[in-house]
């Protein structure tokens, strides 16, 4: 499938502040140190580095520590200045039987949550290192978020599923599961105020799960050409920041009333012209007509033939920032106001593997497959 053409770049863009280029391998995770001109990075080259800005304006590693194996993930708590890290050999302060994929420190509970390629989700006491509980997932976990108020853990995995678990001190219970992606879940972001969970996937899509509304609302966002690699939410401006492996950074305005995408309807013939689809042998024989290929209108969900859905349009309030197939009647109903974009598109010029947003400064950090860490001032686009 050909890549969609993104809208023309806007005049307001993120400002590249600095680049850190001294790593010997890909930086898997990096974070901005709040209130300091500093960055912490962990890398495939087995190093933990703390980069501080010098008078020259460049960042240099003031602390450099080599670990026994490649560093795969990290969680930094700026309040306690504690660093939790996972490695390729499966260790954090405890052991997994494969690469640690996500580690998360929860200060309020004094818990360290971690997941690995061994499909184990565990939580440990951060003070004693004692394992408190374990849950066996159905697939390799690739995303993890936690809500302190409800003790709910949100676990995204390679099957495309998001599992919600209620954690207790030494046990957990399954609350529910969400299945909306056709690819594996690659990123999760939880907003505890609006009680909304965002999930990104290798299928290039983002889904907003409205958990607080208790209506099962799921809003789809389509604005990337490659897999989504990171999600961050700016609550003060109600904007979602997403990035993908092709270097794209998208800023989504979530302070608008969005609409769910419709369910695709089933039919043996076009719901507009009533021509049979190619598997409808009886109608094909009776009408002496060749069967047609089935398509679906992205706005109404009806099953239509190619002739009745030849037009394309953006539908930003449904999350379609790129042009998609719509039936003729829906195309006529979409106004210029309906086509007004609700997202802005920017190019980081490197293949992003990780992203971190620091709301106190409005800075964004992107780590790339090119072994470069870039720091961006996002205040021109995240207001």
Short mmCIF file of C-alpha atoms in Angstrom, two decimals:
data_model
loop_
_atom_site.label_atom_id
_atom_site.label_comp_id
_atom_site.label_asym_id
_atom_site.label_seq_id
_atom_site.Cartn_x
_atom_site.Cartn_y
_atom_site.Cartn_z
CA UNK A 1 0.00 0.00 0.00
CA UNK A 2 1.44 3.37 -1.04
CA UNK A 3 2.34 5.82 1.70
CA UNK A 4 -0.17 8.58 2.30
CA UNK A 5 0.87 12.11 1.42
CA UNK A 6 1.06 14.20 4.56
CA UNK A 7 -0.35 17.73 4.66
CA UNK A 8 2.06 20.55 3.90
CA UNK A 9 4.31 21.52 6.83
CA UNK A 10 3.09 24.33 9.05
CA UNK A 11 5.04 27.51 9.65
CA UNK A 12 5.10 26.83 13.40
CA UNK A 13 7.46 23.95 14.01
CA UNK A 14 9.45 22.42 16.87
CA UNK A 15 12.85 24.04 17.35
CA UNK A 16 15.89 21.73 17.43
CA UNK A 17 17.88 22.79 20.50
CA UNK A 18 20.71 20.29 20.58
CA UNK A 19 22.00 16.92 19.45
CA UNK A 20 23.86 14.30 21.51
CA UNK A 21 25.93 12.06 19.26
CA UNK A 22 28.53 10.28 21.42
CA UNK A 23 26.80 6.92 21.95
CA UNK A 24 28.41 3.84 20.40
CA UNK A 25 25.06 2.13 19.80
CA UNK A 26 21.32 2.84 19.75
CA UNK A 27 19.97 4.64 22.83
CA UNK A 28 16.93 2.58 23.85
CA UNK A 29 15.63 5.01 26.47
CA UNK A 30 16.52 8.56 27.47
CA UNK A 31 14.87 11.15 29.69
CA UNK A 32 15.23 14.87 30.29
CA UNK A 33 16.20 15.74 33.88
CA UNK A 34 13.66 18.36 35.04
CA UNK A 35 15.00 21.73 36.24
CA UNK A 36 18.48 20.87 34.97
CA UNK A 37 20.21 21.02 31.61
CA UNK A 38 20.71 17.28 31.69
CA UNK A 39 19.78 14.01 30.02
CA UNK A 40 20.02 10.41 31.24
CA UNK A 41 20.45 7.72 28.59
CA UNK A 42 20.74 3.92 28.53
CA UNK A 43 22.03 2.16 25.47
CA UNK A 44 22.65 -1.10 23.66
CA UNK A 45 26.36 -0.40 24.24
CA UNK A 46 25.75 -1.33 27.94
CA UNK A 47 26.21 2.21 29.22
CA UNK A 48 24.28 4.51 31.51
CA UNK A 49 25.25 8.12 30.85
CA UNK A 50 24.26 11.38 32.48
CA UNK A 51 24.79 14.23 30.03
CA UNK A 52 25.10 17.77 31.39
CA UNK A 53 25.22 20.91 29.30
CA UNK A 54 28.59 22.68 29.35
CA UNK A 55 29.39 26.36 28.83
CA UNK A 56 30.08 25.55 25.20
CA UNK A 57 26.43 24.66 24.76
CA UNK A 58 27.22 20.99 24.12
CA UNK A 59 26.18 18.01 26.25
CA UNK A 60 28.96 15.85 27.68
CA UNK A 61 28.71 12.68 29.82
CA UNK A 62 29.44 13.75 33.41
CA UNK A 63 28.60 10.25 34.67
CA UNK A 64 29.47 7.14 32.66
CA UNK A 65 28.76 3.64 33.94
CA UNK A 66 29.05 0.31 32.12
CA UNK A 67 26.53 -2.45 32.91
CA UNK A 68 27.03 -6.22 32.49
CA UNK A 69 24.70 -6.33 29.45
CA UNK A 70 22.82 -4.11 26.99
CA UNK A 71 20.45 -1.66 28.67
CA UNK A 72 16.97 -2.16 27.22
CA UNK A 73 14.72 0.19 29.24
CA UNK A 74 14.67 2.65 32.11
CA UNK A 75 12.40 4.49 34.54
CA UNK A 76 13.59 7.67 36.26
CA UNK A 77 11.81 9.33 39.19
CA UNK A 78 12.91 12.98 39.41
CA UNK A 79 11.50 13.44 42.93
CA UNK A 80 13.66 10.73 44.51
CA UNK A 81 16.28 10.75 41.71
CA UNK A 82 16.04 6.97 41.63
CA UNK A 83 16.79 5.11 38.42
CA UNK A 84 15.30 1.70 37.63
CA UNK A 85 16.76 -0.11 34.63
CA UNK A 86 16.19 -3.32 32.70
CA UNK A 87 18.75 -5.23 30.67
CA UNK A 88 19.06 -7.64 27.77
CA UNK A 89 19.93 -10.53 30.11
CA UNK A 90 16.60 -10.18 31.93
CA UNK A 91 17.75 -8.45 35.10
CA UNK A 92 16.58 -5.34 36.87
CA UNK A 93 16.86 -5.63 40.65
CA UNK A 94 15.30 -9.06 39.98
CA UNK A 95 15.39 -11.49 37.07
CA UNK A 96 13.32 -12.17 33.95
CA UNK A 97 14.08 -15.07 31.62
CA UNK A 98 14.53 -12.77 28.63
CA UNK A 99 15.09 -9.17 27.64
CA UNK A 100 13.33 -6.69 29.94
CA UNK A 101 10.97 -4.68 27.73
CA UNK A 102 9.49 -2.13 30.14
CA UNK A 103 10.34 -1.07 33.69
CA UNK A 104 8.24 1.39 35.69
CA UNK A 105 8.87 2.78 39.19
CA UNK A 106 5.79 3.75 41.23
CA UNK A 107 6.87 6.03 44.07
CA UNK A 108 3.51 6.07 45.86
CA UNK A 109 3.53 2.28 46.22
CA UNK A 110 7.31 1.77 46.35
CA UNK A 111 6.84 -0.76 43.56
CA UNK A 112 8.94 -1.58 40.53
CA UNK A 113 6.78 -2.93 37.70
CA UNK A 114 8.51 -4.79 34.90
CA UNK A 115 7.79 -6.91 31.84
CA UNK A 116 9.98 -9.11 29.70
CA UNK A 117 10.12 -11.19 26.56
CA UNK A 118 9.40 -14.16 28.84
CA UNK A 119 5.77 -12.89 28.93
CA UNK A 120 5.96 -12.31 32.70
CA UNK A 121 4.60 -9.11 34.23
CA UNK A 122 5.93 -8.70 37.77
CA UNK A 123 5.89 -6.14 40.54
CA UNK A 124 8.49 -5.95 43.30
CA UNK A 125 9.09 -3.95 46.43
CA UNK A 126 11.63 -1.29 45.45
CA UNK A 127 13.11 -1.21 48.95
CA UNK A 128 13.64 -4.93 49.61
CA UNK A 129 13.65 -6.30 46.06
CA UNK A 130 11.07 -8.90 47.07
CA UNK A 131 8.74 -10.09 44.34
CA UNK A 132 5.17 -9.21 45.30
CA UNK A 133 3.24 -10.68 42.40
CA UNK A 134 3.38 -12.12 38.90
CA UNK A 135 0.95 -12.29 35.98
CA UNK A 136 1.56 -14.41 32.90
CA UNK A 137 0.63 -12.58 29.69
CA UNK A 138 -0.38 -14.23 26.42
CA UNK A 139 2.25 -12.38 24.38
CA UNK A 140 5.46 -10.39 24.75
CA UNK A 141 4.62 -7.13 26.55
CA UNK A 142 5.66 -3.94 24.79
CA UNK A 143 3.79 -1.21 26.71
CA UNK A 144 3.04 -0.57 30.38
CA UNK A 145 1.26 2.19 32.33
CA UNK A 146 -0.06 2.39 35.90
CA UNK A 147 -2.84 4.37 37.62
CA UNK A 148 -1.98 5.01 41.27
CA UNK A 149 -5.52 5.90 42.38
CA UNK A 150 -7.13 2.64 41.23
CA UNK A 151 -4.01 0.44 41.16
CA UNK A 152 -4.82 -0.50 37.59
CA UNK A 153 -1.97 -1.66 35.36
CA UNK A 154 -2.40 -1.25 31.60
CA UNK A 155 -0.44 -3.89 29.72
CA UNK A 156 -0.04 -3.75 25.92
CA UNK A 157 1.39 -6.72 24.05
CA UNK A 158 2.47 -8.07 20.68
CA UNK A 159 -0.94 -9.60 19.96
CA UNK A 160 -2.37 -6.07 19.69
CA UNK A 161 -4.26 -6.45 22.96
CA UNK A 162 -4.37 -4.15 25.99
CA UNK A 163 -5.03 -5.90 29.31
CA UNK A 164 -6.18 -4.05 32.45
CA UNK A 165 -5.15 -5.64 35.75
CA UNK A 166 -6.10 -4.65 39.29
CA UNK A 167 -2.95 -5.01 41.41
CA UNK A 168 -2.94 -5.87 45.10
CA UNK A 169 0.03 -6.28 47.40
CA UNK A 170 0.57 -9.93 46.48
CA UNK A 171 -2.01 -10.72 43.80
CA UNK A 172 -3.89 -9.29 40.86
CA UNK A 173 -7.21 -9.73 39.08
CA UNK A 174 -8.13 -9.35 35.42
CA UNK A 175 -10.45 -6.36 34.88
CA UNK A 176 -10.91 -6.43 31.11
CA UNK A 177 -9.09 -6.53 27.78
CA UNK A 178 -9.20 -4.17 24.79
CA UNK A 179 -8.62 -5.37 21.26
CA UNK A 180 -8.58 -2.75 18.52
CA UNK A 181 -5.22 -2.90 16.77
CA UNK A 182 -4.33 -5.18 13.87
CA UNK A 183 -0.64 -4.95 14.78
CA UNK A 184 1.29 -5.21 18.03
CA UNK A 185 0.96 -2.50 20.67
CA UNK A 186 4.14 -0.41 20.63
CA UNK A 187 3.36 2.42 23.06
CA UNK A 188 0.92 3.33 25.85
CA UNK A 189 0.15 6.66 27.51
CA UNK A 190 -2.24 7.18 30.44
CA UNK A 191 -3.88 10.47 31.40
CA UNK A 192 -5.07 10.08 35.03
CA UNK A 193 -7.06 13.35 34.96
CA UNK A 194 -9.26 12.68 31.93
CA UNK A 195 -8.92 8.91 32.61
CA UNK A 196 -8.05 8.20 29.00
CA UNK A 197 -5.61 5.59 27.71
CA UNK A 198 -3.81 6.05 24.39
CA UNK A 199 -2.31 3.05 22.60
CA UNK A 200 -0.03 3.14 19.55
CA UNK A 201 0.68 0.23 17.25
CA UNK A 202 2.77 -1.16 14.43
CA UNK A 203 -0.41 -0.88 12.32
CA UNK A 204 0.38 2.89 12.22
CA UNK A 205 -2.71 3.80 14.26
CA UNK A 206 -3.43 5.29 17.67
CA UNK A 207 -6.55 4.47 19.69
CA UNK A 208 -7.91 6.64 22.50
CA UNK A 209 -9.78 4.47 25.01
CA UNK A 210 -12.16 6.61 27.09
CA UNK A 211 -12.10 4.63 30.34
CA UNK A 212 -13.41 7.44 32.55
CA UNK A 213 -16.55 7.91 30.44
CA UNK A 214 -17.59 4.27 31.10
CA UNK A 215 -19.27 4.05 27.69
CA UNK A 216 -16.67 1.96 25.90
CA UNK A 217 -15.79 4.81 23.54
CA UNK A 218 -12.74 4.18 21.37
CA UNK A 219 -11.48 6.92 19.05
CA UNK A 220 -9.06 6.04 16.26
CA UNK A 221 -6.31 8.42 15.09
CA UNK A 222 -4.66 7.85 11.71
CA UNK A 223 -1.71 10.14 11.05
CA UNK A 224 1.43 8.03 10.67
CA UNK A 225 2.91 6.13 7.73
CA UNK A 226 4.99 3.78 9.89
CA UNK A 227 4.70 2.14 13.29
CA UNK A 228 4.04 4.40 16.26
CA UNK A 229 7.07 4.45 18.57
CA UNK A 230 6.07 6.84 21.33
CA UNK A 231 3.13 8.68 22.90
CA UNK A 232 3.13 11.60 25.35
CA UNK A 233 0.18 13.67 26.56
CA UNK A 234 0.35 17.38 27.43
CA UNK A 235 -2.58 17.82 29.87
CA UNK A 236 -2.32 21.60 30.15
CA UNK A 237 -3.09 22.06 26.45
CA UNK A 238 -4.90 18.74 25.87
CA UNK A 239 -2.57 17.76 23.07
CA UNK A 240 -1.21 14.33 22.26
CA UNK A 241 2.34 14.00 20.90
CA UNK A 242 3.09 10.89 18.87
CA UNK A 243 6.13 9.79 16.91
CA UNK A 244 6.83 7.02 14.43
CA UNK A 245 9.79 5.07 13.09
CA UNK A 246 9.89 7.15 9.89
CA UNK A 247 10.76 10.23 11.98
CA UNK A 248 7.30 11.77 11.96
CA UNK A 249 6.13 13.78 14.96
CA UNK A 250 2.40 14.51 15.10
CA UNK A 251 0.71 16.94 17.49
CA UNK A 252 -2.97 16.05 17.97
CA UNK A 253 -5.54 18.51 19.28
CA UNK A 254 -7.58 16.44 21.74
CA UNK A 255 -9.61 19.44 22.90
CA UNK A 256 -12.20 18.79 20.17
CA UNK A 257 -15.27 16.58 20.05
CA UNK A 258 -14.14 13.52 18.18
CA UNK A 259 -16.29 10.79 16.64
CA UNK A 260 -15.91 7.02 16.71
CA UNK A 261 -15.25 5.31 13.40
CA UNK A 262 -18.27 3.24 12.35
CA UNK A 263 -18.39 -0.54 12.33
CA UNK A 264 -18.02 -1.95 8.84
CA UNK A 265 -21.32 -3.42 7.67
CA UNK A 266 -21.69 -6.83 6.03
CA UNK A 267 -23.52 -7.18 2.74
CA UNK A 268 -23.53 -9.47 -0.30
CA UNK A 269 -24.13 -6.54 -2.63
CA UNK A 270 -23.27 -2.84 -2.84
CA UNK A 271 -25.47 -0.93 -0.40
CA UNK A 272 -25.64 1.97 -2.85
CA UNK A 273 -26.20 0.52 -6.35
CA UNK A 274 -27.11 -3.06 -5.27
CA UNK A 275 -24.61 -4.64 -7.68
CA UNK A 276 -23.52 -8.09 -6.39
CA UNK A 277 -20.11 -8.68 -4.84
CA UNK A 278 -17.98 -11.40 -6.41
CA UNK A 279 -18.95 -14.13 -3.91
CA UNK A 280 -22.70 -13.57 -4.40
CA UNK A 281 -23.10 -16.26 -7.08
CA UNK A 282 -26.90 -16.39 -6.96
CA UNK A 283 -27.41 -12.68 -7.65
CA UNK A 284 -24.65 -12.75 -10.26
CA UNK A 285 -26.43 -15.59 -12.06
CA UNK A 286 -29.90 -14.08 -11.72
CA UNK A 287 -28.82 -10.62 -12.90
CA UNK A 288 -26.24 -11.91 -15.42
CA UNK A 289 -23.67 -9.49 -13.99
CA UNK A 290 -20.03 -9.88 -13.01
CA UNK A 291 -19.41 -9.68 -9.26
CA UNK A 292 -17.60 -6.63 -7.90
CA UNK A 293 -14.98 -6.17 -5.21
CA UNK A 294 -16.23 -4.98 -1.83
CA UNK A 295 -15.01 -1.76 -0.18
CA UNK A 296 -16.20 0.22 2.84
CA UNK A 297 -16.94 3.90 3.30
CA UNK A 298 -14.85 5.17 6.22
CA UNK A 299 -17.54 7.67 7.25
CA UNK A 300 -20.75 5.58 7.27
CA UNK A 301 -19.28 2.06 7.25
CA UNK A 302 -21.48 0.83 4.42
CA UNK A 303 -20.29 -1.91 2.07
CA UNK A 304 -19.88 -0.34 -1.38
CA UNK A 305 -18.37 -1.08 -4.77
CA UNK A 306 -15.45 0.83 -6.26
CA UNK A 307 -17.66 2.92 -8.56
CA UNK A 308 -19.82 4.13 -5.65
CA UNK A 309 -16.76 4.99 -3.54
CA UNK A 310 -14.35 6.52 -6.04
CA UNK A 311 -13.85 9.73 -4.05
CA UNK A 312 -11.45 10.40 -1.20
CA UNK A 313 -11.54 12.85 1.69
CA UNK A 314 -9.94 13.62 5.03
CA UNK A 315 -12.23 13.26 8.07
CA UNK A 316 -10.14 14.75 10.90
CA UNK A 317 -12.81 14.50 13.63
CA UNK A 318 -12.90 10.77 12.96
CA UNK A 319 -9.12 10.69 13.17
CA UNK A 320 -8.47 10.45 9.42
CA UNK A 321 -5.90 13.16 8.76
CA UNK A 322 -5.05 11.46 5.45
CA UNK A 323 -7.52 11.06 2.62
CA UNK A 324 -9.57 7.86 2.85
CA UNK A 325 -12.25 6.14 0.78
CA UNK A 326 -15.78 7.50 1.20
CA UNK A 327 -19.00 6.79 -0.66
CA UNK A 328 -20.43 9.44 -2.99
CA UNK A 329 -23.20 10.56 -0.65
CA UNK A 330 -20.85 10.94 2.32
CA UNK A 331 -18.37 12.86 0.16
CA UNK A 332 -21.11 15.35 -0.69
CA UNK A 333 -22.00 15.76 2.99
CA UNK A 334 -18.44 16.55 4.14
CA UNK A 335 -17.90 20.32 4.32
CA UNK A 336 -14.68 22.32 4.22
CA UNK A 337 -15.14 22.89 7.95
CA UNK A 338 -15.31 19.11 8.46
CA UNK A 339 -11.98 18.80 6.62
CA UNK A 340 -10.18 21.30 8.88
CA UNK A 341 -7.11 19.45 10.26
CA UNK A 342 -6.91 18.67 13.97
CA UNK A 343 -3.22 17.70 13.91
CA UNK A 344 0.09 19.18 12.78
CA UNK A 345 2.89 17.17 11.18
CA UNK A 346 6.64 17.58 11.68
CA UNK A 347 9.79 15.72 10.61
CA UNK A 348 12.51 14.85 13.14
CA UNK A 349 14.81 13.71 10.31
CA UNK A 350 15.80 10.50 12.06
CA UNK A 351 14.15 7.12 12.68
CA UNK A 352 12.73 7.48 16.19
CA UNK A 353 12.99 4.53 18.60
CA UNK A 354 12.02 6.38 21.81
CA UNK A 355 10.48 9.68 22.87
CA UNK A 356 10.18 11.59 26.17
CA UNK A 357 8.30 14.85 26.80
CA UNK A 358 9.09 17.09 29.78
CA UNK A 359 6.03 19.33 30.41
CA UNK A 360 7.79 21.71 32.83
CA UNK A 361 10.07 22.99 30.05
CA UNK A 362 8.05 22.04 26.97
CA UNK A 363 11.03 20.06 25.69
CA UNK A 364 10.83 16.82 23.73
CA UNK A 365 13.59 14.23 23.50
CA UNK A 366 13.80 11.83 20.56
CA UNK A 367 16.26 8.96 20.33
CA UNK A 368 16.96 7.58 16.86
CA UNK A 369 18.22 4.46 15.15
CA UNK A 370 21.08 6.71 13.99
CA UNK A 371 22.44 6.66 17.61
CA UNK A 372 21.59 10.38 17.95
CA UNK A 373 19.52 11.95 20.73
CA UNK A 374 17.78 15.19 19.77
CA UNK A 375 16.30 17.82 22.08
CA UNK A 376 13.39 19.92 20.79
CA UNK A 377 11.62 23.01 22.06
CA UNK A 378 7.95 22.13 21.51
CA UNK A 379 6.45 25.38 22.85
CA UNK A 380 5.76 26.75 19.33
CA UNK A 381 3.38 23.84 18.68
CA UNK A 382 2.39 22.64 22.17
CA UNK A 383 0.92 25.73 23.77
#
